[in-house]
């Protein structure tokens, strides 16, 4: 017998967040008091978008397949901590300087720092994690394989972004700064998410997304 279970509400932001499905679910109902963008990745290269209108409900029929959180397997970045140098990275040194196991954006310029992922599937959903420190102004975005650009990261914190990769032959992680940006980057990690994943974000504010699962 199937039963409905109310799940923990999720406070949204302007960056994609994984919707936490704490139990395997057959279908999901979502409701929010403001408009929400919803991204459902069924498989590695099957991505579907919806917009949940303000105050309305969205029911996702997951085709009878049980649904669980996407899994992270292996960090696909080498020397993401910049230990002892910037080996494995391509760095635009007009804007970036290495020192003290950090890479610092200490001059004007929009040159990227980049690294090919050790494994890459075009169109897949990727999780990008990095630590930003010594932040003073503007920020940084991330993309994988020339795909979707992440939300801007602009504070001293460990940031997590979810991006859909492009369909280029090479899976290149690119960290793209704003021209006047001043900050340091460290502890970069990238994971391919396996299995289906549900994400949500909003255009402005931090509303709460309410969730109900059929289990």
mmCIF file with all atom_site columns, C-alpha atoms in Angstrom:
data_model
loop_
_atom_site.group_PDB
_atom_site.id
_atom_site.type_symbol
_atom_site.label_atom_id
_atom_site.label_alt_id
_atom_site.label_comp_id
_atom_site.label_asym_id
_atom_site.label_entity_id
_atom_site.label_seq_id
_atom_site.pdbx_PDB_ins_code
_atom_site.Cartn_x
_atom_site.Cartn_y
_atom_site.Cartn_z
_atom_site.occupancy
_atom_site.B_iso_or_equiv
_atom_site.pdbx_formal_charge
_atom_site.auth_seq_id
_atom_site.auth_comp_id
_atom_site.auth_asym_id
_atom_site.auth_atom_id
_atom_site.pdbx_PDB_model_num
ATOM 1   C CA . UNK A 1 1   ? 0.000  0.000  0.000   1.00 0.00 ? 1   UNK A CA 1
ATOM 2   C CA . UNK A 1 2   ? 1.302  3.452  -0.945  1.00 0.00 ? 2   UNK A CA 1
ATOM 3   C CA . UNK A 1 3   ? 1.268  6.284  1.590   1.00 0.00 ? 3   UNK A CA 1
ATOM 4   C CA . UNK A 1 4   ? 1.996  10.007 1.410   1.00 0.00 ? 4   UNK A CA 1
ATOM 5   C CA . UNK A 1 5   ? 4.842  11.292 3.542   1.00 0.00 ? 5   UNK A CA 1
ATOM 6   C CA . UNK A 1 6   ? 5.581  14.954 4.232   1.00 0.00 ? 6   UNK A CA 1
ATOM 7   C CA . UNK A 1 7   ? 9.296  15.620 3.820   1.00 0.00 ? 7   UNK A CA 1
ATOM 8   C CA . UNK A 1 8   ? 11.469 18.280 5.433   1.00 0.00 ? 8   UNK A CA 1
ATOM 9   C CA . UNK A 1 9   ? 10.888 21.664 3.719   1.00 0.00 ? 9   UNK A CA 1
ATOM 10  C CA . UNK A 1 10  ? 13.800 23.136 1.773   1.00 0.00 ? 10  UNK A CA 1
ATOM 11  C CA . UNK A 1 11  ? 14.831 26.793 2.001   1.00 0.00 ? 11  UNK A CA 1
ATOM 12  C CA . UNK A 1 12  ? 15.700 27.816 -1.554  1.00 0.00 ? 12  UNK A CA 1
ATOM 13  C CA . UNK A 1 13  ? 18.218 30.267 -2.998  1.00 0.00 ? 13  UNK A CA 1
ATOM 14  C CA . UNK A 1 14  ? 19.242 31.536 -6.435  1.00 0.00 ? 14  UNK A CA 1
ATOM 15  C CA . UNK A 1 15  ? 21.647 28.588 -6.870  1.00 0.00 ? 15  UNK A CA 1
ATOM 16  C CA . UNK A 1 16  ? 20.519 25.065 -7.776  1.00 0.00 ? 16  UNK A CA 1
ATOM 17  C CA . UNK A 1 17  ? 20.099 22.856 -4.717  1.00 0.00 ? 17  UNK A CA 1
ATOM 18  C CA . UNK A 1 18  ? 19.486 19.130 -4.487  1.00 0.00 ? 18  UNK A CA 1
ATOM 19  C CA . UNK A 1 19  ? 15.980 18.519 -3.141  1.00 0.00 ? 19  UNK A CA 1
ATOM 20  C CA . UNK A 1 20  ? 16.531 16.101 -0.230  1.00 0.00 ? 20  UNK A CA 1
ATOM 21  C CA . UNK A 1 21  ? 14.395 12.992 -0.771  1.00 0.00 ? 21  UNK A CA 1
ATOM 22  C CA . UNK A 1 22  ? 14.965 11.143 2.491   1.00 0.00 ? 22  UNK A CA 1
ATOM 23  C CA . UNK A 1 23  ? 13.012 8.030  1.435   1.00 0.00 ? 23  UNK A CA 1
ATOM 24  C CA . UNK A 1 24  ? 12.703 6.229  -1.932  1.00 0.00 ? 24  UNK A CA 1
ATOM 25  C CA . UNK A 1 25  ? 9.645  7.748  -3.629  1.00 0.00 ? 25  UNK A CA 1
ATOM 26  C CA . UNK A 1 26  ? 7.318  6.885  -6.499  1.00 0.00 ? 26  UNK A CA 1
ATOM 27  C CA . UNK A 1 27  ? 6.134  10.459 -7.056  1.00 0.00 ? 27  UNK A CA 1
ATOM 28  C CA . UNK A 1 28  ? 6.664  13.908 -5.567  1.00 0.00 ? 28  UNK A CA 1
ATOM 29  C CA . UNK A 1 29  ? 4.457  16.930 -4.966  1.00 0.00 ? 29  UNK A CA 1
ATOM 30  C CA . UNK A 1 30  ? 6.084  20.359 -4.646  1.00 0.00 ? 30  UNK A CA 1
ATOM 31  C CA . UNK A 1 31  ? 4.543  23.635 -3.512  1.00 0.00 ? 31  UNK A CA 1
ATOM 32  C CA . UNK A 1 32  ? 5.951  27.117 -2.879  1.00 0.00 ? 32  UNK A CA 1
ATOM 33  C CA . UNK A 1 33  ? 4.627  30.641 -2.367  1.00 0.00 ? 33  UNK A CA 1
ATOM 34  C CA . UNK A 1 34  ? 6.854  32.011 -5.116  1.00 0.00 ? 34  UNK A CA 1
ATOM 35  C CA . UNK A 1 35  ? 7.870  30.879 -8.599  1.00 0.00 ? 35  UNK A CA 1
ATOM 36  C CA . UNK A 1 36  ? 10.440 28.069 -8.594  1.00 0.00 ? 36  UNK A CA 1
ATOM 37  C CA . UNK A 1 37  ? 12.604 26.583 -11.350 1.00 0.00 ? 37  UNK A CA 1
ATOM 38  C CA . UNK A 1 38  ? 12.726 22.786 -11.141 1.00 0.00 ? 38  UNK A CA 1
ATOM 39  C CA . UNK A 1 39  ? 15.329 20.556 -12.809 1.00 0.00 ? 39  UNK A CA 1
ATOM 40  C CA . UNK A 1 40  ? 14.884 16.785 -13.016 1.00 0.00 ? 40  UNK A CA 1
ATOM 41  C CA . UNK A 1 41  ? 17.732 14.594 -14.280 1.00 0.00 ? 41  UNK A CA 1
ATOM 42  C CA . UNK A 1 42  ? 16.419 11.089 -14.963 1.00 0.00 ? 42  UNK A CA 1
ATOM 43  C CA . UNK A 1 43  ? 19.628 9.731  -16.465 1.00 0.00 ? 43  UNK A CA 1
ATOM 44  C CA . UNK A 1 44  ? 23.095 10.964 -17.264 1.00 0.00 ? 44  UNK A CA 1
ATOM 45  C CA . UNK A 1 45  ? 21.966 12.979 -20.288 1.00 0.00 ? 45  UNK A CA 1
ATOM 46  C CA . UNK A 1 46  ? 18.184 13.343 -19.855 1.00 0.00 ? 46  UNK A CA 1
ATOM 47  C CA . UNK A 1 47  ? 17.405 16.707 -18.269 1.00 0.00 ? 47  UNK A CA 1
ATOM 48  C CA . UNK A 1 48  ? 13.925 18.208 -17.942 1.00 0.00 ? 48  UNK A CA 1
ATOM 49  C CA . UNK A 1 49  ? 12.980 21.685 -16.744 1.00 0.00 ? 49  UNK A CA 1
ATOM 50  C CA . UNK A 1 50  ? 9.766  23.044 -15.270 1.00 0.00 ? 50  UNK A CA 1
ATOM 51  C CA . UNK A 1 51  ? 8.670  26.300 -13.672 1.00 0.00 ? 51  UNK A CA 1
ATOM 52  C CA . UNK A 1 52  ? 6.463  25.965 -10.613 1.00 0.00 ? 52  UNK A CA 1
ATOM 53  C CA . UNK A 1 53  ? 4.187  29.015 -10.555 1.00 0.00 ? 53  UNK A CA 1
ATOM 54  C CA . UNK A 1 54  ? 3.758  31.020 -7.382  1.00 0.00 ? 54  UNK A CA 1
ATOM 55  C CA . UNK A 1 55  ? 1.272  29.407 -4.996  1.00 0.00 ? 55  UNK A CA 1
ATOM 56  C CA . UNK A 1 56  ? 0.615  26.391 -7.229  1.00 0.00 ? 56  UNK A CA 1
ATOM 57  C CA . UNK A 1 57  ? 1.572  22.724 -6.903  1.00 0.00 ? 57  UNK A CA 1
ATOM 58  C CA . UNK A 1 58  ? 3.699  20.562 -9.189  1.00 0.00 ? 58  UNK A CA 1
ATOM 59  C CA . UNK A 1 59  ? 3.346  16.772 -9.225  1.00 0.00 ? 59  UNK A CA 1
ATOM 60  C CA . UNK A 1 60  ? 6.243  14.803 -10.670 1.00 0.00 ? 60  UNK A CA 1
ATOM 61  C CA . UNK A 1 61  ? 5.303  11.323 -11.864 1.00 0.00 ? 61  UNK A CA 1
ATOM 62  C CA . UNK A 1 62  ? 8.547  9.406  -11.861 1.00 0.00 ? 62  UNK A CA 1
ATOM 63  C CA . UNK A 1 63  ? 7.217  6.673  -14.145 1.00 0.00 ? 63  UNK A CA 1
ATOM 64  C CA . UNK A 1 64  ? 6.831  4.135  -11.386 1.00 0.00 ? 64  UNK A CA 1
ATOM 65  C CA . UNK A 1 65  ? 10.543 4.021  -10.634 1.00 0.00 ? 65  UNK A CA 1
ATOM 66  C CA . UNK A 1 66  ? 11.645 4.484  -7.062  1.00 0.00 ? 66  UNK A CA 1
ATOM 67  C CA . UNK A 1 67  ? 13.566 7.687  -6.616  1.00 0.00 ? 67  UNK A CA 1
ATOM 68  C CA . UNK A 1 68  ? 16.420 8.423  -4.233  1.00 0.00 ? 68  UNK A CA 1
ATOM 69  C CA . UNK A 1 69  ? 19.096 11.059 -3.831  1.00 0.00 ? 69  UNK A CA 1
ATOM 70  C CA . UNK A 1 70  ? 21.810 11.150 -6.484  1.00 0.00 ? 70  UNK A CA 1
ATOM 71  C CA . UNK A 1 71  ? 25.115 9.648  -5.370  1.00 0.00 ? 71  UNK A CA 1
ATOM 72  C CA . UNK A 1 72  ? 28.619 11.097 -5.546  1.00 0.00 ? 72  UNK A CA 1
ATOM 73  C CA . UNK A 1 73  ? 31.366 8.640  -6.431  1.00 0.00 ? 73  UNK A CA 1
ATOM 74  C CA . UNK A 1 74  ? 34.831 10.080 -7.102  1.00 0.00 ? 74  UNK A CA 1
ATOM 75  C CA . UNK A 1 75  ? 36.382 13.530 -6.994  1.00 0.00 ? 75  UNK A CA 1
ATOM 76  C CA . UNK A 1 76  ? 37.351 14.217 -10.616 1.00 0.00 ? 76  UNK A CA 1
ATOM 77  C CA . UNK A 1 77  ? 39.845 17.004 -9.846  1.00 0.00 ? 77  UNK A CA 1
ATOM 78  C CA . UNK A 1 78  ? 43.570 16.486 -9.273  1.00 0.00 ? 78  UNK A CA 1
ATOM 79  C CA . UNK A 1 79  ? 45.391 18.805 -6.839  1.00 0.00 ? 79  UNK A CA 1
ATOM 80  C CA . UNK A 1 80  ? 42.279 20.770 -6.004  1.00 0.00 ? 80  UNK A CA 1
ATOM 81  C CA . UNK A 1 81  ? 44.082 21.950 -2.867  1.00 0.00 ? 81  UNK A CA 1
ATOM 82  C CA . UNK A 1 82  ? 46.939 23.516 -4.889  1.00 0.00 ? 82  UNK A CA 1
ATOM 83  C CA . UNK A 1 83  ? 49.389 21.755 -2.585  1.00 0.00 ? 83  UNK A CA 1
ATOM 84  C CA . UNK A 1 84  ? 52.930 22.869 -3.385  1.00 0.00 ? 84  UNK A CA 1
ATOM 85  C CA . UNK A 1 85  ? 51.928 24.518 -6.654  1.00 0.00 ? 85  UNK A CA 1
ATOM 86  C CA . UNK A 1 86  ? 49.354 24.800 -9.421  1.00 0.00 ? 86  UNK A CA 1
ATOM 87  C CA . UNK A 1 87  ? 50.219 21.497 -11.116 1.00 0.00 ? 87  UNK A CA 1
ATOM 88  C CA . UNK A 1 88  ? 47.409 20.028 -13.287 1.00 0.00 ? 88  UNK A CA 1
ATOM 89  C CA . UNK A 1 89  ? 45.782 23.475 -13.625 1.00 0.00 ? 89  UNK A CA 1
ATOM 90  C CA . UNK A 1 90  ? 45.879 25.944 -16.508 1.00 0.00 ? 90  UNK A CA 1
ATOM 91  C CA . UNK A 1 91  ? 46.052 29.417 -14.976 1.00 0.00 ? 91  UNK A CA 1
ATOM 92  C CA . UNK A 1 92  ? 45.767 32.845 -16.601 1.00 0.00 ? 92  UNK A CA 1
ATOM 93  C CA . UNK A 1 93  ? 48.635 34.411 -14.687 1.00 0.00 ? 93  UNK A CA 1
ATOM 94  C CA . UNK A 1 94  ? 47.721 37.976 -15.668 1.00 0.00 ? 94  UNK A CA 1
ATOM 95  C CA . UNK A 1 95  ? 44.882 37.811 -13.130 1.00 0.00 ? 95  UNK A CA 1
ATOM 96  C CA . UNK A 1 96  ? 45.825 34.941 -10.803 1.00 0.00 ? 96  UNK A CA 1
ATOM 97  C CA . UNK A 1 97  ? 48.821 34.321 -8.536  1.00 0.00 ? 97  UNK A CA 1
ATOM 98  C CA . UNK A 1 98  ? 49.797 31.136 -6.717  1.00 0.00 ? 98  UNK A CA 1
ATOM 99  C CA . UNK A 1 99  ? 51.055 31.249 -3.144  1.00 0.00 ? 99  UNK A CA 1
ATOM 100 C CA . UNK A 1 100 ? 50.650 29.466 0.167   1.00 0.00 ? 100 UNK A CA 1
ATOM 101 C CA . UNK A 1 101 ? 48.643 26.542 -1.276  1.00 0.00 ? 101 UNK A CA 1
ATOM 102 C CA . UNK A 1 102 ? 46.047 28.977 -2.631  1.00 0.00 ? 102 UNK A CA 1
ATOM 103 C CA . UNK A 1 103 ? 45.350 30.516 -6.018  1.00 0.00 ? 103 UNK A CA 1
ATOM 104 C CA . UNK A 1 104 ? 44.585 34.231 -5.621  1.00 0.00 ? 104 UNK A CA 1
ATOM 105 C CA . UNK A 1 105 ? 42.671 36.565 -7.927  1.00 0.00 ? 105 UNK A CA 1
ATOM 106 C CA . UNK A 1 106 ? 44.738 39.665 -7.145  1.00 0.00 ? 106 UNK A CA 1
ATOM 107 C CA . UNK A 1 107 ? 44.534 41.692 -10.369 1.00 0.00 ? 107 UNK A CA 1
ATOM 108 C CA . UNK A 1 108 ? 41.890 42.771 -12.868 1.00 0.00 ? 108 UNK A CA 1
ATOM 109 C CA . UNK A 1 109 ? 41.011 40.325 -15.619 1.00 0.00 ? 109 UNK A CA 1
ATOM 110 C CA . UNK A 1 110 ? 38.505 37.656 -16.590 1.00 0.00 ? 110 UNK A CA 1
ATOM 111 C CA . UNK A 1 111 ? 40.994 34.913 -17.413 1.00 0.00 ? 111 UNK A CA 1
ATOM 112 C CA . UNK A 1 112 ? 39.906 31.504 -16.155 1.00 0.00 ? 112 UNK A CA 1
ATOM 113 C CA . UNK A 1 113 ? 41.602 28.752 -14.201 1.00 0.00 ? 113 UNK A CA 1
ATOM 114 C CA . UNK A 1 114 ? 40.755 25.345 -15.623 1.00 0.00 ? 114 UNK A CA 1
ATOM 115 C CA . UNK A 1 115 ? 41.415 21.612 -15.493 1.00 0.00 ? 115 UNK A CA 1
ATOM 116 C CA . UNK A 1 116 ? 40.131 18.672 -17.581 1.00 0.00 ? 116 UNK A CA 1
ATOM 117 C CA . UNK A 1 117 ? 38.123 16.260 -15.446 1.00 0.00 ? 117 UNK A CA 1
ATOM 118 C CA . UNK A 1 118 ? 39.592 12.796 -15.040 1.00 0.00 ? 118 UNK A CA 1
ATOM 119 C CA . UNK A 1 119 ? 36.288 11.370 -16.354 1.00 0.00 ? 119 UNK A CA 1
ATOM 120 C CA . UNK A 1 120 ? 33.535 13.161 -18.255 1.00 0.00 ? 120 UNK A CA 1
ATOM 121 C CA . UNK A 1 121 ? 30.050 12.440 -19.607 1.00 0.00 ? 121 UNK A CA 1
ATOM 122 C CA . UNK A 1 122 ? 28.473 15.190 -21.760 1.00 0.00 ? 122 UNK A CA 1
ATOM 123 C CA . UNK A 1 123 ? 25.124 16.456 -20.490 1.00 0.00 ? 123 UNK A CA 1
ATOM 124 C CA . UNK A 1 124 ? 25.515 14.959 -17.017 1.00 0.00 ? 124 UNK A CA 1
ATOM 125 C CA . UNK A 1 125 ? 24.816 16.814 -13.782 1.00 0.00 ? 125 UNK A CA 1
ATOM 126 C CA . UNK A 1 126 ? 27.969 17.769 -11.858 1.00 0.00 ? 126 UNK A CA 1
ATOM 127 C CA . UNK A 1 127 ? 28.544 19.041 -8.333  1.00 0.00 ? 127 UNK A CA 1
ATOM 128 C CA . UNK A 1 128 ? 31.273 21.674 -7.962  1.00 0.00 ? 128 UNK A CA 1
ATOM 129 C CA . UNK A 1 129 ? 32.657 22.474 -4.500  1.00 0.00 ? 129 UNK A CA 1
ATOM 130 C CA . UNK A 1 130 ? 35.280 25.089 -3.659  1.00 0.00 ? 130 UNK A CA 1
ATOM 131 C CA . UNK A 1 131 ? 36.413 27.229 -0.756  1.00 0.00 ? 131 UNK A CA 1
ATOM 132 C CA . UNK A 1 132 ? 36.667 30.988 -1.234  1.00 0.00 ? 132 UNK A CA 1
ATOM 133 C CA . UNK A 1 133 ? 38.676 33.158 1.170   1.00 0.00 ? 133 UNK A CA 1
ATOM 134 C CA . UNK A 1 134 ? 40.108 36.680 1.402   1.00 0.00 ? 134 UNK A CA 1
ATOM 135 C CA . UNK A 1 135 ? 37.024 37.888 -0.457  1.00 0.00 ? 135 UNK A CA 1
ATOM 136 C CA . UNK A 1 136 ? 36.577 41.640 -0.968  1.00 0.00 ? 136 UNK A CA 1
ATOM 137 C CA . UNK A 1 137 ? 34.624 42.261 -4.186  1.00 0.00 ? 137 UNK A CA 1
ATOM 138 C CA . UNK A 1 138 ? 32.566 40.671 -7.036  1.00 0.00 ? 138 UNK A CA 1
ATOM 139 C CA . UNK A 1 139 ? 32.836 36.915 -7.485  1.00 0.00 ? 139 UNK A CA 1
ATOM 140 C CA . UNK A 1 140 ? 33.331 33.731 -9.464  1.00 0.00 ? 140 UNK A CA 1
ATOM 141 C CA . UNK A 1 141 ? 31.242 31.281 -11.498 1.00 0.00 ? 141 UNK A CA 1
ATOM 142 C CA . UNK A 1 142 ? 31.869 27.694 -12.577 1.00 0.00 ? 142 UNK A CA 1
ATOM 143 C CA . UNK A 1 143 ? 31.009 25.606 -15.630 1.00 0.00 ? 143 UNK A CA 1
ATOM 144 C CA . UNK A 1 144 ? 31.822 22.106 -16.877 1.00 0.00 ? 144 UNK A CA 1
ATOM 145 C CA . UNK A 1 145 ? 32.349 21.163 -20.506 1.00 0.00 ? 145 UNK A CA 1
ATOM 146 C CA . UNK A 1 146 ? 31.148 24.560 -21.708 1.00 0.00 ? 146 UNK A CA 1
ATOM 147 C CA . UNK A 1 147 ? 27.715 23.955 -20.203 1.00 0.00 ? 147 UNK A CA 1
ATOM 148 C CA . UNK A 1 148 ? 25.477 25.883 -17.836 1.00 0.00 ? 148 UNK A CA 1
ATOM 149 C CA . UNK A 1 149 ? 27.077 28.638 -15.766 1.00 0.00 ? 149 UNK A CA 1
ATOM 150 C CA . UNK A 1 150 ? 26.663 28.382 -12.006 1.00 0.00 ? 150 UNK A CA 1
ATOM 151 C CA . UNK A 1 151 ? 25.322 31.073 -9.719  1.00 0.00 ? 151 UNK A CA 1
ATOM 152 C CA . UNK A 1 152 ? 27.933 33.615 -8.637  1.00 0.00 ? 152 UNK A CA 1
ATOM 153 C CA . UNK A 1 153 ? 30.006 32.678 -5.599  1.00 0.00 ? 153 UNK A CA 1
ATOM 154 C CA . UNK A 1 154 ? 30.878 35.823 -3.655  1.00 0.00 ? 154 UNK A CA 1
ATOM 155 C CA . UNK A 1 155 ? 31.761 35.297 0.012   1.00 0.00 ? 155 UNK A CA 1
ATOM 156 C CA . UNK A 1 156 ? 34.271 33.666 2.315   1.00 0.00 ? 156 UNK A CA 1
ATOM 157 C CA . UNK A 1 157 ? 32.717 30.195 2.502   1.00 0.00 ? 157 UNK A CA 1
ATOM 158 C CA . UNK A 1 158 ? 32.738 26.691 1.095   1.00 0.00 ? 158 UNK A CA 1
ATOM 159 C CA . UNK A 1 159 ? 30.421 26.926 -1.905  1.00 0.00 ? 159 UNK A CA 1
ATOM 160 C CA . UNK A 1 160 ? 28.482 24.099 -3.573  1.00 0.00 ? 160 UNK A CA 1
ATOM 161 C CA . UNK A 1 161 ? 27.087 24.507 -7.082  1.00 0.00 ? 161 UNK A CA 1
ATOM 162 C CA . UNK A 1 162 ? 25.237 22.089 -9.383  1.00 0.00 ? 162 UNK A CA 1
ATOM 163 C CA . UNK A 1 163 ? 25.695 22.526 -13.131 1.00 0.00 ? 163 UNK A CA 1
ATOM 164 C CA . UNK A 1 164 ? 24.629 20.587 -16.215 1.00 0.00 ? 164 UNK A CA 1
ATOM 165 C CA . UNK A 1 165 ? 27.660 19.894 -18.389 1.00 0.00 ? 165 UNK A CA 1
ATOM 166 C CA . UNK A 1 166 ? 27.851 20.887 -22.013 1.00 0.00 ? 166 UNK A CA 1
ATOM 167 C CA . UNK A 1 167 ? 28.313 18.431 -24.859 1.00 0.00 ? 167 UNK A CA 1
ATOM 168 C CA . UNK A 1 168 ? 31.901 19.208 -25.765 1.00 0.00 ? 168 UNK A CA 1
ATOM 169 C CA . UNK A 1 169 ? 34.374 16.399 -26.300 1.00 0.00 ? 169 UNK A CA 1
ATOM 170 C CA . UNK A 1 170 ? 36.521 17.550 -23.370 1.00 0.00 ? 170 UNK A CA 1
ATOM 171 C CA . UNK A 1 171 ? 35.130 17.894 -19.870 1.00 0.00 ? 171 UNK A CA 1
ATOM 172 C CA . UNK A 1 172 ? 36.890 21.048 -18.759 1.00 0.00 ? 172 UNK A CA 1
ATOM 173 C CA . UNK A 1 173 ? 36.134 22.615 -15.381 1.00 0.00 ? 173 UNK A CA 1
ATOM 174 C CA . UNK A 1 174 ? 36.411 26.387 -15.753 1.00 0.00 ? 174 UNK A CA 1
ATOM 175 C CA . UNK A 1 175 ? 36.373 28.857 -12.866 1.00 0.00 ? 175 UNK A CA 1
ATOM 176 C CA . UNK A 1 176 ? 35.470 32.236 -14.350 1.00 0.00 ? 176 UNK A CA 1
ATOM 177 C CA . UNK A 1 177 ? 36.083 35.417 -12.315 1.00 0.00 ? 177 UNK A CA 1
ATOM 178 C CA . UNK A 1 178 ? 34.519 38.830 -12.623 1.00 0.00 ? 178 UNK A CA 1
ATOM 179 C CA . UNK A 1 179 ? 37.006 41.407 -13.892 1.00 0.00 ? 179 UNK A CA 1
ATOM 180 C CA . UNK A 1 180 ? 37.464 43.264 -10.598 1.00 0.00 ? 180 UNK A CA 1
ATOM 181 C CA . UNK A 1 181 ? 37.249 40.187 -8.392  1.00 0.00 ? 181 UNK A CA 1
ATOM 182 C CA . UNK A 1 182 ? 39.538 39.883 -5.397  1.00 0.00 ? 182 UNK A CA 1
ATOM 183 C CA . UNK A 1 183 ? 39.562 36.552 -3.540  1.00 0.00 ? 183 UNK A CA 1
ATOM 184 C CA . UNK A 1 184 ? 41.412 33.257 -3.182  1.00 0.00 ? 184 UNK A CA 1
ATOM 185 C CA . UNK A 1 185 ? 40.294 29.767 -4.206  1.00 0.00 ? 185 UNK A CA 1
ATOM 186 C CA . UNK A 1 186 ? 41.178 26.428 -2.625  1.00 0.00 ? 186 UNK A CA 1
ATOM 187 C CA . UNK A 1 187 ? 39.833 22.902 -2.029  1.00 0.00 ? 187 UNK A CA 1
ATOM 188 C CA . UNK A 1 188 ? 38.224 22.483 -5.461  1.00 0.00 ? 188 UNK A CA 1
ATOM 189 C CA . UNK A 1 189 ? 36.265 19.261 -5.990  1.00 0.00 ? 189 UNK A CA 1
ATOM 190 C CA . UNK A 1 190 ? 33.982 18.057 -8.797  1.00 0.00 ? 190 UNK A CA 1
ATOM 191 C CA . UNK A 1 191 ? 31.660 15.042 -8.700  1.00 0.00 ? 191 UNK A CA 1
ATOM 192 C CA . UNK A 1 192 ? 29.451 13.481 -11.357 1.00 0.00 ? 192 UNK A CA 1
ATOM 193 C CA . UNK A 1 193 ? 26.058 12.652 -9.857  1.00 0.00 ? 193 UNK A CA 1
ATOM 194 C CA . UNK A 1 194 ? 24.786 9.166  -10.631 1.00 0.00 ? 194 UNK A CA 1
ATOM 195 C CA . UNK A 1 195 ? 21.138 8.214  -10.699 1.00 0.00 ? 195 UNK A CA 1
ATOM 196 C CA . UNK A 1 196 ? 18.189 10.591 -10.931 1.00 0.00 ? 196 UNK A CA 1
ATOM 197 C CA . UNK A 1 197 ? 18.453 13.982 -9.246  1.00 0.00 ? 197 UNK A CA 1
ATOM 198 C CA . UNK A 1 198 ? 15.891 16.669 -8.459  1.00 0.00 ? 198 UNK A CA 1
ATOM 199 C CA . UNK A 1 199 ? 17.015 20.276 -8.035  1.00 0.00 ? 199 UNK A CA 1
ATOM 200 C CA . UNK A 1 200 ? 15.284 23.604 -7.463  1.00 0.00 ? 200 UNK A CA 1
ATOM 201 C CA . UNK A 1 201 ? 16.129 27.315 -7.361  1.00 0.00 ? 201 UNK A CA 1
ATOM 202 C CA . UNK A 1 202 ? 14.407 30.710 -7.351  1.00 0.00 ? 202 UNK A CA 1
ATOM 203 C CA . UNK A 1 203 ? 15.078 34.012 -9.068  1.00 0.00 ? 203 UNK A CA 1
ATOM 204 C CA . UNK A 1 204 ? 15.135 36.059 -5.873  1.00 0.00 ? 204 UNK A CA 1
ATOM 205 C CA . UNK A 1 205 ? 14.737 35.618 -2.129  1.00 0.00 ? 205 UNK A CA 1
ATOM 206 C CA . UNK A 1 206 ? 14.833 32.545 0.107   1.00 0.00 ? 206 UNK A CA 1
ATOM 207 C CA . UNK A 1 207 ? 11.339 31.001 0.061   1.00 0.00 ? 207 UNK A CA 1
ATOM 208 C CA . UNK A 1 208 ? 10.493 27.572 1.450   1.00 0.00 ? 208 UNK A CA 1
ATOM 209 C CA . UNK A 1 209 ? 9.671  24.646 -0.855  1.00 0.00 ? 209 UNK A CA 1
ATOM 210 C CA . UNK A 1 210 ? 7.188  22.183 0.661   1.00 0.00 ? 210 UNK A CA 1
ATOM 211 C CA . UNK A 1 211 ? 7.495  18.514 -0.327  1.00 0.00 ? 211 UNK A CA 1
ATOM 212 C CA . UNK A 1 212 ? 5.283  15.444 -0.179  1.00 0.00 ? 212 UNK A CA 1
ATOM 213 C CA . UNK A 1 213 ? 6.367  12.008 -1.419  1.00 0.00 ? 213 UNK A CA 1
ATOM 214 C CA . UNK A 1 214 ? 4.319  8.961  -2.382  1.00 0.00 ? 214 UNK A CA 1
ATOM 215 C CA . UNK A 1 215 ? 6.215  5.996  -0.943  1.00 0.00 ? 215 UNK A CA 1
#
